[in-house]
PDB file of C-alpha atoms in Angstrom:
ATOM      1  CA  MET B1045     -10.886   3.505 -39.245  1.00 45.00           C
ATOM      2  CA  ASP B1046     -12.100   2.561 -36.634  1.00 53.00           C
ATOM      3  CA  ALA B1047     -14.703   0.315 -35.488  1.00 56.00           C
ATOM      4  CA  THR B1048     -17.945   0.261 -33.144  1.00 52.00           C
ATOM      5  CA  SER B1049     -18.648  -1.025 -30.054  1.00 49.00           C
ATOM      6  CA  ALA B1050     -21.704  -2.896 -29.121  1.00 47.00           C
ATOM      7  CA  ALA B1051     -22.835   0.877 -27.521  1.00 46.00           C
ATOM      8  CA  GLY B1052     -22.436   2.244 -30.923  1.00 50.00           C
ATOM      9  CA  ASP B1053     -19.278   4.113 -30.183  1.00 63.00           C
ATOM     10  CA  LEU B1054     -16.701   4.360 -32.679  1.00 85.00           C
ATOM     11  CA  HIS B1055     -12.937   2.715 -30.437  1.00 90.00           C
ATOM     12  CA  PRO B1056      -9.940   2.322 -32.099  1.00 91.00           C
ATOM     13  CA  TYR B1057      -8.532  -0.656 -30.920  1.00 92.00           C
ATOM     14  CA  TRP B1058      -7.669  -4.571 -32.697  1.00 90.00           C
ATOM     15  CA  PRO B1059      -9.531  -6.819 -33.719  1.00 88.00           C
ATOM     16  CA  ARG B1060     -11.708  -4.545 -35.219  1.00 88.00           C
ATOM     17  CA  ASP B1061     -14.894  -6.455 -34.672  1.00 87.00           C
ATOM     18  CA  LEU B1062     -13.511  -6.195 -30.959  1.00 89.00           C
ATOM     19  CA  LEU B1063     -16.896  -5.544 -29.250  1.00 89.00           C
ATOM     20  CA  ILE B1064     -16.621  -3.266 -26.089  1.00 90.00           C
ATOM     21  CA  PRO B1065     -19.911  -1.555 -24.509  1.00 88.00           C
ATOM     22  CA  THR B1066     -18.942   0.408 -22.467  1.00 89.00           C
ATOM     23  CA  TYR B1067     -16.354   2.160 -24.422  1.00 92.00           C
ATOM     24  CA  VAL B1068     -15.887   6.014 -23.877  1.00 92.00           C
ATOM     25  CA  ALA B1069     -13.100   8.174 -26.310  1.00 91.00           C
ATOM     26  CA  ASN B1070     -10.183   9.737 -24.417  1.00 90.00           C
ATOM     27  CA  ASP B1071     -10.963  12.706 -24.554  1.00 90.00           C
ATOM     28  CA  ARG B1072      -7.243  13.209 -23.331  1.00 91.00           C
ATOM     29  CA  SER B1073      -4.341  13.793 -26.502  1.00 92.00           C
ATOM     30  CA  MET B1074      -1.683  11.016 -26.656  1.00 93.00           C
ATOM     31  CA  SER B1075       1.113  14.378 -25.809  1.00 92.00           C
ATOM     32  CA  GLU B1076      -0.817  14.451 -22.983  1.00 93.00           C
ATOM     33  CA  ILE B1077      -0.412  11.086 -21.541  1.00 94.00           C
ATOM     34  CA  LEU B1078       2.642   9.974 -23.518  1.00 94.00           C
ATOM     35  CA  THR B1079       4.565  13.641 -21.551  1.00 94.00           C
ATOM     36  CA  PHE B1080       3.440  12.395 -17.870  1.00 93.00           C
ATOM     37  CA  LEU B1081       3.768   9.067 -18.742  1.00 93.00           C
ATOM     38  CA  PHE B1082       7.464  10.236 -19.463  1.00 93.00           C
ATOM     39  CA  SER B1083       8.193  13.503 -17.308  1.00 94.00           C
ATOM     40  CA  VAL B1084       7.064  11.596 -13.965  1.00 93.00           C
ATOM     41  CA  SER B1085       9.362   8.333 -14.737  1.00 93.00           C
ATOM     42  CA  GLY B1086      11.842  11.423 -15.567  1.00 93.00           C
ATOM     43  CA  VAL B1087      11.188  12.584 -12.068  1.00 94.00           C
ATOM     44  CA  PHE B1088      11.751   9.822 -10.416  1.00 93.00           C
ATOM     45  CA  LEU B1089      15.130   9.089 -12.204  1.00 93.00           C
ATOM     46  CA  LEU B1090      16.049  12.278 -11.405  1.00 94.00           C
ATOM     47  CA  VAL B1091      16.151  12.264  -7.978  1.00 93.00           C
ATOM     48  CA  THR B1092      16.639   8.408  -7.193  1.00 92.00           C
ATOM     49  CA  TRP B1093      19.678   9.258  -8.861  1.00 92.00           C
ATOM     50  CA  MET B1094      20.857  12.442  -7.439  1.00 91.00           C
ATOM     51  CA  ILE B1095      20.887  10.268  -4.049  1.00 89.00           C
ATOM     52  CA  THR B1096      22.478   7.656  -5.452  1.00 87.00           C
ATOM     53  CA  SER B1097      25.280  10.464  -4.733  1.00 85.00           C
ATOM     54  CA  ARG B1098      25.666  10.602  -1.894  1.00 79.00           C
ATOM     55  CA  LYS B1099      28.212   7.669  -0.005  1.00 65.00           C
ATOM     56  CA  VAL B1100      26.175   4.075   1.122  1.00 60.00           C
ATOM     57  CA  ALA B1101      28.667   2.514   3.677  1.00 59.00           C
ATOM     58  CA  THR B1102      30.870   1.145   1.090  1.00 62.00           C
ATOM     59  CA  GLY B1103      31.509   4.379  -1.127  1.00 67.00           C
ATOM     60  CA  ARG B1104      30.011   5.844  -3.348  1.00 76.00           C
ATOM     61  CA  LEU B1105      28.410   3.571  -5.555  1.00 84.00           C
ATOM     62  CA  GLY B1106      29.163   3.652  -9.506  1.00 87.00           C
ATOM     63  CA  THR B1107      27.420   4.376 -12.112  1.00 89.00           C
ATOM     64  CA  TRP B1108      25.905   1.063 -13.154  1.00 92.00           C
ATOM     65  CA  ARG B1109      25.067   1.034 -10.397  1.00 92.00           C
ATOM     66  CA  ARG B1110      23.322   3.515  -9.852  1.00 93.00           C
ATOM     67  CA  LEU B1111      21.513   3.579 -13.333  1.00 95.00           C
ATOM     68  CA  ALA B1112      20.370   0.282 -11.426  1.00 95.00           C
ATOM     69  CA  VAL B1113      18.715   1.498  -8.424  1.00 95.00           C
ATOM     70  CA  CYS B1114      16.862   3.878 -11.242  1.00 95.00           C
ATOM     71  CA  TRP B1115      15.624   1.776 -12.932  1.00 97.00           C
ATOM     72  CA  PHE B1116      13.944  -0.132  -9.516  1.00 97.00           C
ATOM     73  CA  ALA B1117      12.474   3.516  -8.488  1.00 96.00           C
ATOM     74  CA  VAL B1118      10.610   3.950 -11.986  1.00 96.00           C
ATOM     75  CA  CYS B1119       9.626   0.292 -11.834  1.00 96.00           C
ATOM     76  CA  GLY B1120       8.169   0.535  -8.859  1.00 96.00           C
ATOM     77  CA  PHE B1121       5.827   3.930 -10.470  1.00 94.00           C
ATOM     78  CA  ILE B1122       5.010   1.424 -13.611  1.00 95.00           C
ATOM     79  CA  HIS B1123       4.813  -1.457 -11.866  1.00 96.00           C
ATOM     80  CA  GLY B1124       2.666   0.111  -8.102  1.00 95.00           C
ATOM     81  CA  VAL B1125       0.725   3.458  -9.704  1.00 95.00           C
ATOM     82  CA  ILE B1126       0.379   2.639 -13.454  1.00 95.00           C
ATOM     83  CA  GLU B1127      -0.794  -1.296 -13.390  1.00 97.00           C
ATOM     84  CA  GLY B1128      -1.901  -0.837  -9.906  1.00 96.00           C
ATOM     85  CA  TRP B1129      -4.394   1.098 -11.227  1.00 96.00           C
ATOM     86  CA  PHE B1130      -5.171  -1.687 -13.803  1.00 96.00           C
ATOM     87  CA  SER B1131      -5.093  -4.336 -11.268  1.00 96.00           C
ATOM     88  CA  LEU B1132      -7.702  -2.631  -9.455  1.00 96.00           C
ATOM     89  CA  TYR B1133      -9.820  -0.929 -12.588  1.00 95.00           C
ATOM     90  CA  TYR B1134      -9.506  -3.390 -15.023  1.00 94.00           C
ATOM     91  CA  ASP B1135     -13.615  -3.679 -15.014  1.00 93.00           C
ATOM     92  CA  ILE B1136     -13.875   0.201 -15.749  1.00 95.00           C
ATOM     93  CA  ILE B1137     -11.196   1.541 -17.778  1.00 95.00           C
ATOM     94  CA  PRO B1138     -13.180   1.744 -21.053  1.00 94.00           C
ATOM     95  CA  GLY B1139     -16.002   3.812 -19.619  1.00 93.00           C
ATOM     96  CA  ASP B1140     -14.198   6.018 -17.302  1.00 92.00           C
ATOM     97  CA  GLN B1141     -12.258   9.534 -18.513  1.00 94.00           C
ATOM     98  CA  SER B1142      -9.727   9.630 -14.639  1.00 94.00           C
ATOM     99  CA  PHE B1143      -6.386  10.180 -16.108  1.00 94.00           C
ATOM    100  CA  LEU B1144      -5.136   6.678 -15.543  1.00 95.00           C
ATOM    101  CA  SER B1145      -7.989   4.924 -17.406  1.00 95.00           C
ATOM    102  CA  GLN B1146      -7.012   6.768 -20.016  1.00 95.00           C
ATOM    103  CA  LEU B1147      -3.386   6.219 -20.494  1.00 96.00           C
ATOM    104  CA  TRP B1148      -4.643   2.426 -20.409  1.00 97.00           C
ATOM    105  CA  LYS B1149      -7.237   2.968 -22.947  1.00 95.00           C
ATOM    106  CA  GLU B1150      -4.665   4.909 -25.320  1.00 96.00           C
ATOM    107  CA  TYR B1151      -1.861   2.444 -24.846  1.00 95.00           C
ATOM    108  CA  SER B1152      -4.516  -0.566 -25.316  1.00 95.00           C
ATOM    109  CA  LYS B1153      -4.357   0.946 -29.312  1.00 95.00           C
ATOM    110  CA  GLY B1154      -0.965  -0.707 -29.368  1.00 95.00           C
ATOM    111  CA  ASP B1155      -2.580  -4.105 -27.339  1.00 96.00           C
ATOM    112  CA  SER B1156      -6.423  -4.594 -26.815  1.00 95.00           C
ATOM    113  CA  ARG B1157      -6.395  -7.004 -24.532  1.00 96.00           C
ATOM    114  CA  TYR B1158      -6.218  -4.440 -21.379  1.00 96.00           C
ATOM    115  CA  VAL B1159      -9.972  -3.262 -22.740  1.00 94.00           C
ATOM    116  CA  ILE B1160     -11.412  -5.632 -22.744  1.00 93.00           C
ATOM    117  CA  ALA B1161     -10.290  -7.362 -19.230  1.00 91.00           C
ATOM    118  CA  ASP B1162      -8.563  -9.808 -20.763  1.00 92.00           C
ATOM    119  CA  ASN B1163      -8.076 -13.051 -18.013  1.00 94.00           C
ATOM    120  CA  PHE B1164      -4.051 -13.196 -18.213  1.00 95.00           C
ATOM    121  CA  THR B1165      -3.025  -9.034 -18.511  1.00 95.00           C
ATOM    122  CA  VAL B1166      -5.369  -8.914 -15.093  1.00 96.00           C
ATOM    123  CA  CYS B1167      -3.561 -11.565 -13.309  1.00 95.00           C
ATOM    124  CA  MET B1168      -0.523 -11.112 -15.443  1.00 95.00           C
ATOM    125  CA  GLU B1169      -0.691  -6.588 -14.351  1.00 96.00           C
ATOM    126  CA  SER B1170      -2.078  -7.592 -10.891  1.00 96.00           C
ATOM    127  CA  VAL B1171       1.102  -9.909 -10.135  1.00 95.00           C
ATOM    128  CA  THR B1172       3.436  -7.315 -11.088  1.00 96.00           C
ATOM    129  CA  ALA B1173       1.542  -4.661  -9.929  1.00 96.00           C
ATOM    130  CA  TRP B1174       1.611  -5.754  -5.631  1.00 96.00           C
ATOM    131  CA  LEU B1175       4.688  -8.253  -5.341  1.00 95.00           C
ATOM    132  CA  TRP B1176       7.230  -5.711  -7.813  1.00 96.00           C
ATOM    133  CA  GLY B1177       6.425  -2.733  -7.648  1.00 95.00           C
ATOM    134  CA  PRO B1178       6.992  -2.661  -3.392  1.00 96.00           C
ATOM    135  CA  PHE B1179       9.922  -4.827  -4.805  1.00 97.00           C
ATOM    136  CA  SER B1180      11.180  -2.641  -6.581  1.00 97.00           C
ATOM    137  CA  PHE B1181      11.248   0.226  -3.545  1.00 96.00           C
ATOM    138  CA  TRP B1182      12.423  -2.553  -1.583  1.00 97.00           C
ATOM    139  CA  ALA B1183      15.832  -3.504  -3.970  1.00 96.00           C
ATOM    140  CA  VAL B1184      16.339   1.007  -3.698  1.00 95.00           C
ATOM    141  CA  PHE B1185      15.744   1.376  -0.224  1.00 94.00           C
ATOM    142  CA  ALA B1186      18.530  -2.390  -0.031  1.00 94.00           C
ATOM    143  CA  PHE B1187      20.712  -0.625  -2.453  1.00 93.00           C
ATOM    144  CA  LEU B1188      21.325   2.642  -0.684  1.00 92.00           C
ATOM    145  CA  THR B1189      21.353   1.175   3.385  1.00 91.00           C
ATOM    146  CA  ASN B1190      24.289  -1.588   2.030  1.00 90.00           C
ATOM    147  CA  LYS B1191      21.912  -4.421   2.458  1.00 92.00           C
ATOM    148  CA  PRO B1192      23.477  -7.616   2.618  1.00 92.00           C
ATOM    149  CA  TYR B1193      19.717  -9.160   0.958  1.00 93.00           C
ATOM    150  CA  ARG B1194      19.943  -6.898  -1.607  1.00 95.00           C
ATOM    151  CA  PHE B1195      20.942  -8.462  -4.930  1.00 95.00           C
ATOM    152  CA  VAL B1196      18.922 -11.434  -3.615  1.00 96.00           C
ATOM    153  CA  LEU B1197      16.600  -8.987  -4.193  1.00 97.00           C
ATOM    154  CA  GLN B1198      17.768  -7.722  -7.225  1.00 97.00           C
ATOM    155  CA  LEU B1199      17.629 -11.400  -8.865  1.00 97.00           C
ATOM    156  CA  ILE B1200      13.912 -11.933  -7.440  1.00 97.00           C
ATOM    157  CA  ILE B1201      12.384  -8.860  -9.132  1.00 97.00           C
ATOM    158  CA  SER B1202      14.342  -9.425 -12.227  1.00 97.00           C
ATOM    159  CA  LEU B1203      13.250 -13.596 -12.912  1.00 97.00           C
ATOM    160  CA  GLY B1204       9.694 -11.916 -12.214  1.00 96.00           C
ATOM    161  CA  GLN B1205       9.968  -9.475 -14.349  1.00 97.00           C
ATOM    162  CA  LEU B1206      11.600 -11.719 -17.646  1.00 97.00           C
ATOM    163  CA  TYR B1207       9.080 -14.597 -16.521  1.00 96.00           C
ATOM    164  CA  GLY B1208       6.260 -11.496 -16.952  1.00 95.00           C
ATOM    165  CA  ALA B1209       7.144 -10.339 -20.118  1.00 96.00           C
ATOM    166  CA  VAL B1210       8.745 -13.568 -21.742  1.00 97.00           C
ATOM    167  CA  LEU B1211       5.221 -15.100 -21.681  1.00 96.00           C
ATOM    168  CA  TYR B1212       3.219 -10.713 -22.569  1.00 96.00           C
ATOM    169  CA  PHE B1213       4.673 -11.820 -25.886  1.00 96.00           C
ATOM    170  CA  PHE B1214       4.478 -15.091 -26.038  1.00 96.00           C
ATOM    171  CA  THR B1215       0.919 -15.376 -25.161  1.00 95.00           C
ATOM    172  CA  GLU B1216      -0.379 -12.500 -27.773  1.00 95.00           C
ATOM    173  CA  HIS B1217       2.436 -14.104 -30.093  1.00 95.00           C
ATOM    174  CA  ARG B1218      -0.308 -17.517 -29.857  1.00 94.00           C
ATOM    175  CA  ASP B1219      -3.235 -14.867 -30.485  1.00 93.00           C
ATOM    176  CA  GLY B1220      -1.252 -13.665 -34.147  1.00 93.00           C
ATOM    177  CA  TYR B1221      -0.783 -10.486 -33.057  1.00 94.00           C
ATOM    178  CA  SER B1222      -4.782  -9.911 -33.540  1.00 93.00           C
ATOM    179  CA  HIS B1223      -4.600  -7.371 -30.540  1.00 95.00           C
ATOM    180  CA  SER B1224      -2.537  -4.685 -32.319  1.00 93.00           C
ATOM    181  CA  GLU B1225      -2.425  -3.607 -35.642  1.00 93.00           C
ATOM    182  CA  LEU B1226       0.769  -5.251 -36.471  1.00 93.00           C
ATOM    183  CA  GLY B1227       3.634  -3.245 -37.830  1.00 92.00           C
ATOM    184  CA  HIS B1228       1.767   0.334 -36.773  1.00 95.00           C
ATOM    185  CA  PRO B1229       4.974   2.273 -35.995  1.00 95.00           C
ATOM    186  CA  ILE B1230       3.715   3.857 -33.308  1.00 95.00           C
ATOM    187  CA  TYR B1231       0.797   0.959 -31.878  1.00 95.00           C
ATOM    188  CA  PHE B1232       3.059  -1.496 -32.453  1.00 96.00           C
ATOM    189  CA  TRP B1233       6.790  -1.130 -32.575  1.00 96.00           C
ATOM    190  CA  PHE B1234       6.669   1.873 -29.398  1.00 96.00           C
ATOM    191  CA  TYR B1235       3.354   1.364 -27.404  1.00 96.00           C
ATOM    192  CA  PHE B1236       3.745  -3.070 -27.742  1.00 96.00           C
ATOM    193  CA  VAL B1237       6.950  -4.100 -28.914  1.00 96.00           C
ATOM    194  CA  PHE B1238      10.099  -1.669 -27.151  1.00 95.00           C
ATOM    195  CA  MET B1239       7.353  -0.447 -24.455  1.00 94.00           C
ATOM    196  CA  ASN B1240       7.813  -3.971 -23.175  1.00 96.00           C
ATOM    197  CA  VAL B1241      11.062  -5.368 -24.383  1.00 97.00           C
ATOM    198  CA  LEU B1242      12.441  -3.718 -21.566  1.00 96.00           C
ATOM    199  CA  TRP B1243      11.503  -5.707 -19.143  1.00 96.00           C
ATOM    200  CA  ILE B1244      13.974  -8.634 -20.765  1.00 97.00           C
ATOM    201  CA  VAL B1245      16.458  -6.428 -21.792  1.00 97.00           C
ATOM    202  CA  ILE B1246      17.243  -4.898 -18.648  1.00 97.00           C
ATOM    203  CA  PRO B1247      16.117  -7.912 -15.545  1.00 97.00           C
ATOM    204  CA  LEU B1248      18.529 -10.167 -17.899  1.00 97.00           C
ATOM    205  CA  LEU B1249      21.609  -8.135 -17.338  1.00 97.00           C
ATOM    206  CA  LEU B1250      20.205  -7.849 -13.619  1.00 97.00           C
ATOM    207  CA  ILE B1251      20.133 -11.276 -13.353  1.00 98.00           C
ATOM    208  CA  VAL B1252      23.473 -11.832 -14.961  1.00 97.00           C
ATOM    209  CA  ASP B1253      25.006  -8.793 -12.196  1.00 95.00           C
ATOM    210  CA  SER B1254      23.100 -11.192  -9.354  1.00 95.00           C
ATOM    211  CA  TRP B1255      24.296 -14.129 -10.804  1.00 95.00           C
ATOM    212  CA  LYS B1256      27.911 -12.518 -10.954  1.00 94.00           C
ATOM    213  CA  GLN B1257      27.647 -10.818  -7.028  1.00 92.00           C
ATOM    214  CA  LEU B1258      25.704 -13.796  -5.096  1.00 93.00           C
ATOM    215  CA  SER B1259      28.269 -16.555  -6.679  1.00 94.00           C
ATOM    216  CA  ALA B1260      31.830 -14.128  -5.833  1.00 90.00           C
ATOM    217  CA  ALA B1261      30.296 -13.697  -2.319  1.00 87.00           C
ATOM    218  CA  GLN B1262      29.718 -17.558  -2.209  1.00 85.00           C
ATOM    219  CA  ALA B1263      32.527 -19.070  -3.272  1.00 88.00           C
ATOM    220  CA  ASP B1264      34.440 -16.152  -0.867  1.00 80.00           C
ATOM    221  CA  THR B1265      32.281 -17.632   1.717  1.00 78.00           C
ATOM    222  CA  ASP B1266      33.688 -21.498   0.603  1.00 76.00           C
ATOM    223  CA  ASN B1267      36.810 -19.778   0.719  1.00 79.00           C
ATOM    224  CA  THR B1268      36.664 -18.865   4.038  1.00 73.00           C
ATOM    225  CA  LYS B1269      35.412 -21.785   5.260  1.00 70.00           C
ATOM    226  CA  SER B1270      38.003 -23.669   3.783  1.00 67.00           C
ATOM    227  CA  ALA B1271      40.329 -21.988   5.924  1.00 69.00           C
ATOM    228  CA  LYS B1272      39.390 -21.763   9.385  1.00 71.00           C
ATOM    229  CA  SER B1273      39.026 -25.981   8.886  1.00 66.00           C
ATOM    230  CA  LYS B1274      42.131 -26.415   7.636  1.00 69.00           C
ATOM    231  CA  ARG B1275      44.002 -24.067  10.870  1.00 69.00           C
ATOM    232  CA  ASN B1276      41.857 -26.924  13.066  1.00 60.00           C
TER     233      ASN B1276
END
């Protein structure tokens, strides 16, 4: 059952007594919104996959590395465009009918903090949009052009994403999961859990990868310095 906003309009968010004075119901369906999100993400992934098939300075990228670059391309879109929209228009989203505002109103069925301009979500999404968005595109460029700092970028971005995702879940845990219908197969498990746990699992893998790559590079530098000192 829908709850009523202060303006008298029905809203689908939790907790049920949540007041959203400016709320206007979406006129776009869930299927339209999700089709847009996954279609555009798919285009970014496909185009990046095709681009990474070309040779770089050190030869062709392996499958794992190509997938990592595709991940950063999709992150650039989601962080820079989707979350960038929220960071700019969070205060008008409940009553706005722009497509991206409707996307956020749909997602808010899994986490209503986004329709009440919760301080944590505004701050976290703003940092994500304006740091990890551009940095993700920078990482794509760095891997395609074989920049020596590419794994440093990967480590910085992944640490930032992991930290934000952990705080995202932990703050809601401390609130008793009160901003979603706990256990709902779409709104809780798909929107809230699945679509966010990706930013824990994948960054963790990339952090381990960066650790290995940077450690190997440092070991090689140390060995080179040791060999030079022995010759001297």
